[in-house]
Amino acid sequence: MNFSIILPETFLFLWAILIFVSDFFTKEEKKANLGYLSLLGILVSIFLLFSTGQGELFGKVYSSDALSQFFKMVFLLSSFLTISVSIDFSSKIQRHKGEFFALILVSTVGMMLLSSARELIFLYVSLELVTIPLYVLAAYLKPDPKSAEAGLKYMLLGAISSAILLYGISLIYGITGTTFLNEIKTRLIVDYLQIGPIGSGLFLSFIFFIAGFGFKLALVPFHMWAPDVYEGAPTPVTAFLSVGSKAAGLVAFLRVFFDSFLVYNFDWVTIMATLAALSMIIGNIVALLQTNIKRMLAYSSIAQVGYILVGMVAISERGVSSVAFYTLAYLFANIGAFVVAIAFELQTGSSEIKDYSGLSRTSPILSLMMMIFLLSLVGIPPLAGFVGKYFLFAAAVEKNLIWLVVIAVLTSVISLSYYVGVLKEMYFRKNEEQVKIRIPLGIRIALLICIIGVILIGLFPNPFLDFASQAALVFKY
Amino acid sequence: MSEYILTLLVFIPVAGALLLLLVNGSNAGLLKSLAFMVSLLNFILSLYLYFNFDSLNPGFQFEINRVWIQNFGISYHLGVDGISLFLVLLTTLLSAIAILSSWSAIKEKVKEYMVTMLLLEAGMIGVFVSLDLFLFYVFWEGMLIPMYFLIGIWGGPRKVYATIKFVLFTMLGSIFMLVAILVLYFMNYNYTGQYSFNFTEILQLPIPLNAQVWLFFAFALAFAIKVPMFPFHTWLPDAHVEAPTAGSVLLAGVLLKMGTYGFLRFCLPLFPNAFMDMIPLFSILAVIGIIYGALVSTMQKDIKSLVAFSSVSHLGFVMLGLFALNMQGIQGGVLQMINHGISTGALFLIVGMIYERRHTRMIEDYGGIARVVPIFSIFFMIVALSSIGLPGTNGFVGEFLILLGAFNSRIIYAVLGAIGIILAAVYMLWMLQRVLFQTIKNEENKKLLDLNLREIIILIPIILLIFWIGFYPQPLLSKMEPAVKNLLEYVEQKSDSITSSSGECDKICEKAEESSITKEK
């Protein structure tokens, strides 16, 4: 067995333990160094990721392929950006500053393992490894009742959704007698494909899987937890939740769906398209009404998952590659927007949209960046979000899902009006008392990476598209 | 050189904008001169197009065709023909003039303003020279953002409302075009086995009749909102009135032309049968626009909104000409796009100049100022008369050709359209009379200053163009002619082949064919 392919995860996990341990020996005022140490660990892990090969391990439980590599890159990037921002944010955290970084690393390890999971028990355990640190992280600002509420809410609902997923797994195991995705696929083909209507057990387990993953993705109607948790959690954690955790749910969903369930002759397209449409409509319309930027971004991220699902519904190579590509585009734009919100929050203590008024006068560069991130989220050319959305819609149009694309484009127009609402405050409103936002080093690095990502992917998408297309080749359609 | 000239035209303003970002924001003089130099350089470069344009070649010239996004068959394909050539020239000219005109009007955020103007210029040129549907959409949509800020930051009292309305309207229209472009892309793949957004390749695609209608409407909505055609015009008065002078100049002078240009460049050759079926509908809407716009203009109390509504009327003429679908009509339409850009652009400039002096645009606040500011009044008269279409000015040539074309296709449209010309004389002359002549009622008007040198320099090229096109339009028409002729022949050929071939294929096509036969009878 070639253990080297699991090296990036192993290394990062050991590094997380190192951070936990060295936390004991670090003085309170030097905790920031632990953040830089974590960043170093992530960089090494990224290096390992691209230098180790592909293959399978533990008897097809774990497989490292182009898809998992693509998403591991997404996870490592999002945790790099999150930690880089958290170094400056940790002034708001009173206790356990060092563990904060380590917990993010552990969660990232979970995500990486999840993206390689080809077996349901392993998948479930990885998923728990992703979420349990996140429960803690959401409640990290303990004295703040909103943060405590966020942690509790996230944990209770997360536990329920995990239980539902586990129930789905046990049903599948009961029906097919295996937990390996490729064997489930064979069993579904052999035993069930010819038998007419769907059995209630299998139907239930499909629904449970959709509900379980829907929760992680914050897909309507499983999205109820997202706005409160996003608002209450420390903002870097929110950024991490909205991108890293979502991408993790997405990759697990892709694996289970395309690797095994898809063979079953079930009306997947209608179900998934309905969920996508609902997410886009409800997410965007409710986002219109928000006055807090974190809540607005929470609802917008619900809608963004809807767009991602549009590509998935197409059930084609083009669809999956555009899903992967859009995830990358979304990563930079969404984390970027959160980073600006964090910089603003650190200085002013507020995340109300109306407090952004007149920001373009005092902090022109920060405002310009926010504008670019938000416009990329809308899908205005020539930014990354536009190219991403274009390809997602192209995949759906290819499969004649014109109605879904029409909903998608119409809701994009709705989304324009609330994203532009923030621009309106920053650029058109005057506010003499607006302060100049100081941008500390960590935030500066994160902003720079995000802005380069958004513009570069928009103008020269070729290499990223190639990578995403390779990732899509992992499945057979 | 000739391969890269269009790329230069698009990216020099972008480079200029980036350069301006490096300049210290407090140094307004330097910022303004730099921006003006960049736009002037672009204008001079665009003259290269005019002098090296091969009048006999009906196809695209100065073409560049490179792969941009390989996996999706997206190319960086630019080119101009006799139709887009003058629109590019108009854009570069008006951009330079617009920047010069904002010299004293813009006092705050000069840096951002100039950057926005230059990005807007790049976007506008990009729209007119793109020959790849993806690239076209990138410019088309990307241009919204500079315009959004131009109105929203430097606009009038109701700017926020106006700019959001403008952006939402345009985005709503163009988003269906995005879906239609994707549908075309896959149709092209099914037909040729090649993924391509390249306009010249998609042009070869015979599209079944029923699909043509849907796709036509998806494109037409985007363009009709931009023009704006009659029922979609409600964003225009708000945007125009609230925009700063330079914004109005570019909005009226160039942005509206993108709609009419889109009809001519994309709707007509891509969906010829649908286009022909829609002639009655669009001609009637155009005529309604002409008369409605003129009537509403008559009632305006604000000079700027009068000019804004007159655009609805003038663009109605352009649409009438295009939908006449004959040589005179289309040539007149293209020429009138240029004319409207020149005349209405100049009217907005003039309104801006007087507004800077008195800070009011109400007609009733003026009166009798011809004696106080004679130079201003002469310019105002000439431009207003050219907007009406007085013989000897540019407006006459364009409107005459359009009416001739409309007359050849259907007399009733020409007759109704001609009423619009009379109404134009009513609102324009009545406004001139109330502003320039009569007695001076308001004491403040006695102290008005006449135009300064900069303002005269801005207006001189416009006046020259007005008379040049008015007396000797031949150089323009002869450059347009091969392209228009080629387009008409191509459309006729393609529509015939689609109707005849689709007769065999399926029932829906048969029905459409029957309806087109009955129409011929």
CSV table of N, CA and C in Angstrom, one decimal, chain B residues 203-323:
chain,number,residue,atom,x,y,z
B,203,LEU,N,-23.3,32.4,-37.2
B,203,LEU,CA,-24.1,33.0,-38.3
B,203,LEU,C,-24.5,32.0,-39.4
B,204,GLN,N,-23.7,31.0,-39.6
B,204,GLN,CA,-24.0,30.0,-40.6
B,204,GLN,C,-25.1,29.1,-40.2
B,205,LEU,N,-25.5,29.1,-39.0
B,205,LEU,CA,-26.4,28.1,-38.5
B,205,LEU,C,-27.8,28.4,-39.0
B,206,PRO,N,-28.4,27.3,-39.7
B,206,PRO,CA,-29.8,27.5,-40.0
B,206,PRO,C,-30.7,27.2,-38.8
B,207,ILE,N,-31.4,28.1,-38.3
B,207,ILE,CA,-32.1,27.9,-37.0
B,207,ILE,C,-33.6,27.6,-37.4
B,208,PRO,N,-34.2,26.6,-36.9
B,208,PRO,CA,-35.6,26.3,-37.2
B,208,PRO,C,-36.5,27.5,-36.8
B,209,LEU,N,-37.6,27.6,-37.5
B,209,LEU,CA,-38.4,28.8,-37.4
B,209,LEU,C,-38.9,29.0,-36.0
B,210,ASN,N,-39.4,28.0,-35.3
B,210,ASN,CA,-40.0,28.2,-34.0
B,210,ASN,C,-39.0,28.6,-33.0
B,211,ALA,N,-37.8,28.0,-33.1
B,211,ALA,CA,-36.7,28.4,-32.2
B,211,ALA,C,-36.3,29.8,-32.5
B,212,GLN,N,-36.3,30.2,-33.7
B,212,GLN,CA,-35.9,31.6,-34.1
B,212,GLN,C,-36.7,32.6,-33.3
B,213,VAL,N,-38.0,32.3,-33.2
B,213,VAL,CA,-38.9,33.3,-32.6
B,213,VAL,C,-38.5,33.5,-31.1
B,214,TRP,N,-38.3,32.4,-30.4
B,214,TRP,CA,-37.9,32.5,-29.0
B,214,TRP,C,-36.6,33.2,-28.8
B,215,LEU,N,-35.6,32.8,-29.6
B,215,LEU,CA,-34.3,33.4,-29.5
B,215,LEU,C,-34.3,34.9,-29.9
B,216,PHE,N,-35.1,35.2,-30.9
B,216,PHE,CA,-35.2,36.6,-31.3
B,216,PHE,C,-35.7,37.4,-30.2
B,217,PHE,N,-36.8,36.9,-29.5
B,217,PHE,CA,-37.3,37.7,-28.4
B,217,PHE,C,-36.4,37.8,-27.2
B,218,ALA,N,-35.6,36.8,-27.0
B,218,ALA,CA,-34.6,36.9,-25.9
B,218,ALA,C,-33.6,37.9,-26.2
B,219,PHE,N,-33.1,38.0,-27.4
B,219,PHE,CA,-32.2,39.0,-27.8
B,219,PHE,C,-32.9,40.4,-27.8
B,220,ALA,N,-34.1,40.4,-28.4
B,220,ALA,CA,-34.7,41.7,-28.7
B,220,ALA,C,-35.1,42.4,-27.4
B,221,LEU,N,-35.4,41.6,-26.3
B,221,LEU,CA,-35.7,42.3,-25.1
B,221,LEU,C,-34.5,43.1,-24.5
B,222,ALA,N,-33.4,42.4,-24.6
B,222,ALA,CA,-32.2,43.1,-24.1
B,222,ALA,C,-32.0,44.4,-24.9
B,223,PHE,N,-32.1,44.3,-26.3
B,223,PHE,CA,-31.8,45.5,-27.1
B,223,PHE,C,-32.9,46.5,-27.0
B,224,ALA,N,-34.2,46.0,-26.9
B,224,ALA,CA,-35.3,47.0,-26.9
B,224,ALA,C,-35.3,47.8,-25.6
B,225,ILE,N,-34.8,47.2,-24.5
B,225,ILE,CA,-34.7,48.0,-23.2
B,225,ILE,C,-33.6,49.0,-23.4
B,226,LYS,N,-32.5,48.6,-24.1
B,226,LYS,CA,-31.4,49.6,-24.2
B,226,LYS,C,-31.8,50.7,-25.1
B,227,VAL,N,-32.6,50.5,-26.2
B,227,VAL,CA,-32.8,51.5,-27.2
B,227,VAL,C,-33.3,52.8,-26.7
B,228,PRO,N,-34.3,53.0,-25.9
B,228,PRO,CA,-35.3,52.1,-25.4
B,228,PRO,C,-36.6,52.2,-26.4
B,229,MET,N,-37.2,51.0,-26.6
B,229,MET,CA,-38.4,51.1,-27.4
B,229,MET,C,-39.6,51.4,-26.5
B,230,PHE,N,-40.7,51.7,-27.2
B,230,PHE,CA,-41.8,52.3,-26.4
B,230,PHE,C,-42.1,51.7,-25.0
B,231,PRO,N,-42.6,50.5,-24.9
B,231,PRO,CA,-43.0,50.2,-23.5
B,231,PRO,C,-41.9,50.0,-22.5
B,232,PHE,N,-40.7,50.0,-23.0
B,232,PHE,CA,-39.6,49.7,-22.1
B,232,PHE,C,-38.7,51.0,-21.8
B,233,HIS,N,-39.3,52.1,-22.0
B,233,HIS,CA,-38.5,53.4,-22.0
B,233,HIS,C,-38.4,54.0,-20.6
B,234,THR,N,-39.2,53.5,-19.6
B,234,THR,CA,-39.4,54.2,-18.4
B,234,THR,C,-38.1,54.5,-17.6
B,235,TRP,N,-37.1,53.7,-17.8
B,235,TRP,CA,-35.8,54.0,-17.1
B,235,TRP,C,-35.1,55.2,-17.6
B,236,LEU,N,-35.4,55.5,-18.9
B,236,LEU,CA,-34.5,56.5,-19.6
B,236,LEU,C,-34.7,57.9,-19.1
B,237,PRO,N,-35.9,58.4,-18.9
B,237,PRO,CA,-36.0,59.8,-18.4
B,237,PRO,C,-35.3,60.0,-17.0
B,238,ASP,N,-35.5,59.0,-16.1
B,238,ASP,CA,-34.8,59.1,-14.8
B,238,ASP,C,-33.3,59.1,-14.9
B,239,ALA,N,-32.8,58.1,-15.7
B,239,ALA,CA,-31.3,58.0,-15.8
B,239,ALA,C,-30.8,59.3,-16.4
B,240,HIS,N,-31.4,59.7,-17.5
B,240,HIS,CA,-30.9,60.9,-18.2
B,240,HIS,C,-30.9,62.1,-17.4
B,241,VAL,N,-32.0,62.4,-16.7
B,241,VAL,CA,-32.1,63.6,-15.9
B,241,VAL,C,-31.2,63.6,-14.8
B,242,GLU,N,-31.0,62.5,-14.1
B,242,GLU,CA,-30.2,62.5,-12.9
B,242,GLU,C,-28.7,62.4,-13.2
B,243,ALA,N,-28.3,61.8,-14.4
B,243,ALA,CA,-26.9,61.6,-14.8
B,243,ALA,C,-26.2,63.0,-14.9
B,244,PRO,N,-24.9,63.0,-14.6
B,244,PRO,CA,-24.1,64.2,-14.8
B,244,PRO,C,-24.1,64.4,-16.4
B,245,THR,N,-23.7,65.6,-16.8
B,245,THR,CA,-23.8,66.0,-18.2
B,245,THR,C,-23.0,64.9,-19.1
B,246,ALA,N,-21.8,64.6,-18.7
B,246,ALA,CA,-21.0,63.7,-19.5
B,246,ALA,C,-21.7,62.3,-19.5
B,247,GLY,N,-22.3,61.9,-18.4
B,247,GLY,CA,-23.0,60.7,-18.4
B,247,GLY,C,-24.2,60.7,-19.4
B,248,SER,N,-24.9,61.8,-19.4
B,248,SER,CA,-26.1,61.9,-20.3
B,248,SER,C,-25.6,61.8,-21.8
B,249,VAL,N,-24.5,62.5,-22.0
B,249,VAL,CA,-23.9,62.6,-23.4
B,249,VAL,C,-23.6,61.2,-23.9
B,250,LEU,N,-22.9,60.4,-23.0
B,250,LEU,CA,-22.6,59.0,-23.4
B,250,LEU,C,-23.8,58.1,-23.4
B,251,LEU,N,-24.6,58.3,-22.5
B,251,LEU,CA,-25.9,57.5,-22.4
B,251,LEU,C,-26.6,57.7,-23.7
B,252,ALA,N,-26.9,58.9,-24.1
B,252,ALA,CA,-27.7,59.2,-25.3
B,252,ALA,C,-26.9,58.9,-26.5
B,253,GLY,N,-25.7,59.4,-26.5
B,253,GLY,CA,-24.9,59.3,-27.7
B,253,GLY,C,-24.5,57.9,-28.1
B,254,VAL,N,-24.1,57.1,-27.1
B,254,VAL,CA,-23.6,55.8,-27.4
B,254,VAL,C,-24.4,54.7,-26.9
B,255,LEU,N,-24.7,54.7,-25.6
B,255,LEU,CA,-25.3,53.5,-25.0
B,255,LEU,C,-26.6,53.1,-25.7
B,256,LEU,N,-27.4,54.1,-26.0
B,256,LEU,CA,-28.7,53.7,-26.7
B,256,LEU,C,-28.5,53.1,-28.0
B,257,LYS,N,-27.4,53.5,-28.7
B,257,LYS,CA,-27.1,52.9,-30.0
B,257,LYS,C,-26.8,51.4,-29.9
B,258,MET,N,-26.3,51.0,-28.7
B,258,MET,CA,-26.0,49.6,-28.6
B,258,MET,C,-27.3,48.7,-28.8
B,259,GLY,N,-28.4,49.2,-28.4
B,259,GLY,CA,-29.6,48.5,-28.6
B,259,GLY,C,-29.9,48.4,-30.1
B,260,THR,N,-29.9,49.5,-30.8
B,260,THR,CA,-30.2,49.5,-32.3
B,260,THR,C,-29.1,48.7,-33.0
B,261,TYR,N,-27.9,48.9,-32.6
B,261,TYR,CA,-26.8,48.1,-33.2
B,261,TYR,C,-27.0,46.6,-33.0
B,262,GLY,N,-27.5,46.3,-31.8
B,262,GLY,CA,-27.7,44.8,-31.5
B,262,GLY,C,-28.8,44.3,-32.5
B,263,PHE,N,-29.8,45.0,-32.7
B,263,PHE,CA,-30.9,44.5,-33.6
B,263,PHE,C,-30.3,44.3,-35.0
B,264,LEU,N,-29.5,45.2,-35.4
B,264,LEU,CA,-28.9,45.1,-36.8
B,264,LEU,C,-27.8,44.0,-36.9
B,265,ARG,N,-27.0,44.0,-35.9
B,265,ARG,CA,-25.9,43.0,-35.9
B,265,ARG,C,-26.3,41.6,-35.6
B,266,PHE,N,-27.1,41.4,-34.6
B,266,PHE,CA,-27.4,40.1,-34.1
B,266,PHE,C,-28.8,39.6,-34.5
B,267,CYS,N,-29.8,40.4,-34.2
B,267,CYS,CA,-31.2,39.9,-34.4
B,267,CYS,C,-31.4,39.6,-35.9
B,268,LEU,N,-31.0,40.6,-36.7
B,268,LEU,CA,-31.4,40.4,-38.1
B,268,LEU,C,-30.7,39.2,-38.8
B,269,PRO,N,-29.4,39.2,-38.8
B,269,PRO,CA,-28.8,38.0,-39.5
B,269,PRO,C,-28.9,36.7,-38.8
B,270,LEU,N,-29.0,36.7,-37.5
B,270,LEU,CA,-29.1,35.4,-36.8
B,270,LEU,C,-30.5,34.8,-37.0
B,271,PHE,N,-31.5,35.6,-36.9
B,271,PHE,CA,-32.9,35.2,-36.9
B,271,PHE,C,-33.7,35.9,-38.0
B,272,PRO,N,-33.3,35.7,-39.2
B,272,PRO,CA,-34.0,36.6,-40.3
B,272,PRO,C,-35.5,36.4,-40.4
B,273,ASN,N,-35.9,35.1,-40.3
B,273,ASN,CA,-37.3,34.9,-40.5
B,273,ASN,C,-38.2,35.5,-39.4
B,274,ALA,N,-37.7,35.3,-38.2
B,274,ALA,CA,-38.4,35.9,-37.0
B,274,ALA,C,-38.4,37.4,-37.2
B,275,PHE,N,-37.3,37.9,-37.6
B,275,PHE,CA,-37.2,39.4,-37.8
B,275,PHE,C,-38.2,39.9,-38.7
B,276,MET,N,-38.3,39.1,-39.8
B,276,MET,CA,-39.3,39.6,-40.9
B,276,MET,C,-40.7,39.5,-40.3
B,277,ASP,N,-41.0,38.4,-39.6
B,277,ASP,CA,-42.3,38.2,-39.0
B,277,ASP,C,-42.7,39.3,-38.0
B,278,MET,N,-41.6,39.9,-37.4
B,278,MET,CA,-41.9,40.9,-36.4
B,278,MET,C,-41.9,42.3,-36.9
B,279,ILE,N,-41.7,42.4,-38.2
B,279,ILE,CA,-41.7,43.8,-38.8
B,279,ILE,C,-42.9,44.6,-38.4
B,280,PRO,N,-44.1,44.1,-38.5
B,280,PRO,CA,-45.3,44.9,-38.2
B,280,PRO,C,-45.3,45.3,-36.7
B,281,LEU,N,-45.0,44.4,-35.8
B,281,LEU,CA,-45.0,44.7,-34.4
B,281,LEU,C,-44.0,45.8,-34.1
B,282,PHE,N,-42.8,45.6,-34.5
B,282,PHE,CA,-41.7,46.5,-34.2
B,282,PHE,C,-41.9,47.9,-34.9
B,283,SER,N,-42.4,47.8,-36.1
B,283,SER,CA,-42.6,49.1,-36.8
B,283,SER,C,-43.7,49.9,-36.0
B,284,ILE,N,-44.8,49.2,-35.6
B,284,ILE,CA,-45.8,50.0,-34.9
B,284,ILE,C,-45.3,50.5,-33.6
B,285,LEU,N,-44.5,49.7,-32.8
B,285,LEU,CA,-43.9,50.2,-31.6
B,285,LEU,C,-43.0,51.4,-31.9
B,286,ALA,N,-42.3,51.3,-33.0
B,286,ALA,CA,-41.4,52.4,-33.3
B,286,ALA,C,-42.2,53.7,-33.6
B,287,VAL,N,-43.3,53.5,-34.3
B,287,VAL,CA,-44.1,54.7,-34.6
B,287,VAL,C,-44.7,55.3,-33.4
B,288,ILE,N,-45.2,54.4,-32.5
B,288,ILE,CA,-45.7,54.8,-31.2
B,288,ILE,C,-44.7,55.6,-30.5
B,289,GLY,N,-43.4,55.0,-30.4
B,289,GLY,CA,-42.3,55.7,-29.8
B,289,GLY,C,-42.1,57.1,-30.3
B,290,ILE,N,-42.1,57.2,-31.6
B,290,ILE,CA,-41.8,58.5,-32.3
B,290,ILE,C,-42.8,59.5,-31.8
B,291,ILE,N,-44.1,59.2,-31.9
B,291,ILE,CA,-45.1,60.1,-31.6
B,291,ILE,C,-45.2,60.4,-30.1
B,292,TYR,N,-45.2,59.3,-29.4
B,292,TYR,CA,-45.3,59.4,-27.9
B,292,TYR,C,-44.2,60.2,-27.3
B,293,GLY,N,-43.0,59.9,-27.8
B,293,GLY,CA,-41.8,60.6,-27.3
B,293,GLY,C,-41.9,62.1,-27.6
B,294,ALA,N,-42.3,62.4,-28.8
B,294,ALA,CA,-42.4,63.8,-29.2
B,294,ALA,C,-43.5,64.5,-28.4
B,295,LEU,N,-44.6,63.9,-28.2
B,295,LEU,CA,-45.7,64.5,-27.4
B,295,LEU,C,-45.3,64.8,-26.0
B,296,VAL,N,-44.6,63.8,-25.4
B,296,VAL,CA,-44.2,64.0,-24.0
B,296,VAL,C,-43.2,65.1,-23.9
B,297,SER,N,-42.3,65.1,-24.9
B,297,SER,CA,-41.3,66.2,-24.9
B,297,SER,C,-41.9,67.6,-24.9
B,298,THR,N,-43.0,67.7,-25.6
B,298,THR,CA,-43.6,69.0,-25.7
B,298,THR,C,-44.1,69.5,-24.3
B,299,MET,N,-44.4,68.6,-23.5
B,299,MET,CA,-45.0,69.0,-22.2
B,299,MET,C,-43.9,69.2,-21.1
B,300,GLN,N,-42.7,68.9,-21.4
B,300,GLN,CA,-41.7,69.0,-20.3
B,300,GLN,C,-41.4,70.4,-19.9
B,301,LYS,N,-41.1,70.6,-18.6
B,301,LYS,CA,-40.7,71.9,-18.1
B,301,LYS,C,-39.2,72.0,-17.9
B,302,ASP,N,-38.6,70.8,-17.9
B,302,ASP,CA,-37.2,70.8,-17.7
B,302,ASP,C,-36.5,70.5,-19.0
B,303,ILE,N,-35.5,71.3,-19.4
B,303,ILE,CA,-34.9,71.2,-20.7
B,303,ILE,C,-34.3,69.8,-20.9
B,304,LYS,N,-33.6,69.3,-19.8
B,304,LYS,CA,-32.9,68.1,-19.9
B,304,LYS,C,-33.9,66.9,-20.1
B,305,SER,N,-35.0,67.0,-19.4
B,305,SER,CA,-35.9,65.8,-19.6
B,305,SER,C,-36.6,66.0,-21.0
B,306,LEU,N,-36.7,67.2,-21.5
B,306,LEU,CA,-37.2,67.4,-22.9
B,306,LEU,C,-36.3,66.7,-23.9
B,307,VAL,N,-35.0,66.9,-23.7
B,307,VAL,CA,-34.1,66.3,-24.6
B,307,VAL,C,-34.1,64.7,-24.4
B,308,ALA,N,-34.3,64.3,-23.1
B,308,ALA,CA,-34.3,62.9,-22.9
B,308,ALA,C,-35.5,62.2,-23.6
B,309,PHE,N,-36.6,62.8,-23.5
B,309,PHE,CA,-37.8,62.2,-24.1
B,309,PHE,C,-37.7,62.3,-25.7
B,310,SER,N,-37.0,63.3,-26.1
B,310,SER,CA,-36.8,63.4,-27.6
B,310,SER,C,-36.0,62.3,-28.1
B,311,SER,N,-35.1,61.7,-27.2
B,311,SER,CA,-34.4,60.5,-27.6
B,311,SER,C,-35.3,59.4,-27.9
B,312,VAL,N,-36.3,59.2,-27.1
B,312,VAL,CA,-37.3,58.1,-27.4
B,312,VAL,C,-37.8,58.2,-28.8
B,313,SER,N,-38.1,59.5,-29.1
B,313,SER,CA,-38.7,59.7,-30.5
B,313,SER,C,-37.7,59.5,-31.6
B,314,HIS,N,-36.5,60.0,-31.4
B,314,HIS,CA,-35.4,59.8,-32.4
B,314,HIS,C,-35.0,58.3,-32.6
B,315,LEU,N,-34.9,57.6,-31.5
B,315,LEU,CA,-34.6,56.2,-31.6
B,315,LEU,C,-35.7,55.5,-32.2
B,316,GLY,N,-36.9,55.9,-32.1
B,316,GLY,CA,-38.0,55.3,-32.8
B,316,GLY,C,-37.8,55.4,-34.3
B,317,PHE,N,-37.3,56.6,-34.8
B,317,PHE,CA,-36.9,56.7,-36.2
B,317,PHE,C,-35.9,55.7,-36.6
B,318,VAL,N,-34.9,55.5,-35.8
B,318,VAL,CA,-33.9,54.5,-36.1
B,318,VAL,C,-34.5,53.1,-36.3
B,319,MET,N,-35.3,52.8,-35.3
B,319,MET,CA,-35.9,51.4,-35.4
B,319,MET,C,-36.8,51.3,-36.6
B,320,LEU,N,-37.5,52.4,-36.9
B,320,LEU,CA,-38.4,52.3,-38.1
B,320,LEU,C,-37.6,52.1,-39.3
B,321,GLY,N,-36.4,52.7,-39.4
B,321,GLY,CA,-35.5,52.5,-40.6
B,321,GLY,C,-35.0,51.1,-40.6
B,322,LEU,N,-34.6,50.6,-39.5
B,322,LEU,CA,-34.0,49.2,-39.5
B,322,LEU,C,-35.1,48.2,-39.9
B,323,PHE,N,-36.3,48.4,-39.4
B,323,PHE,CA,-37.3,47.4,-39.7
B,323,PHE,C,-38.0,47.6,-41.0
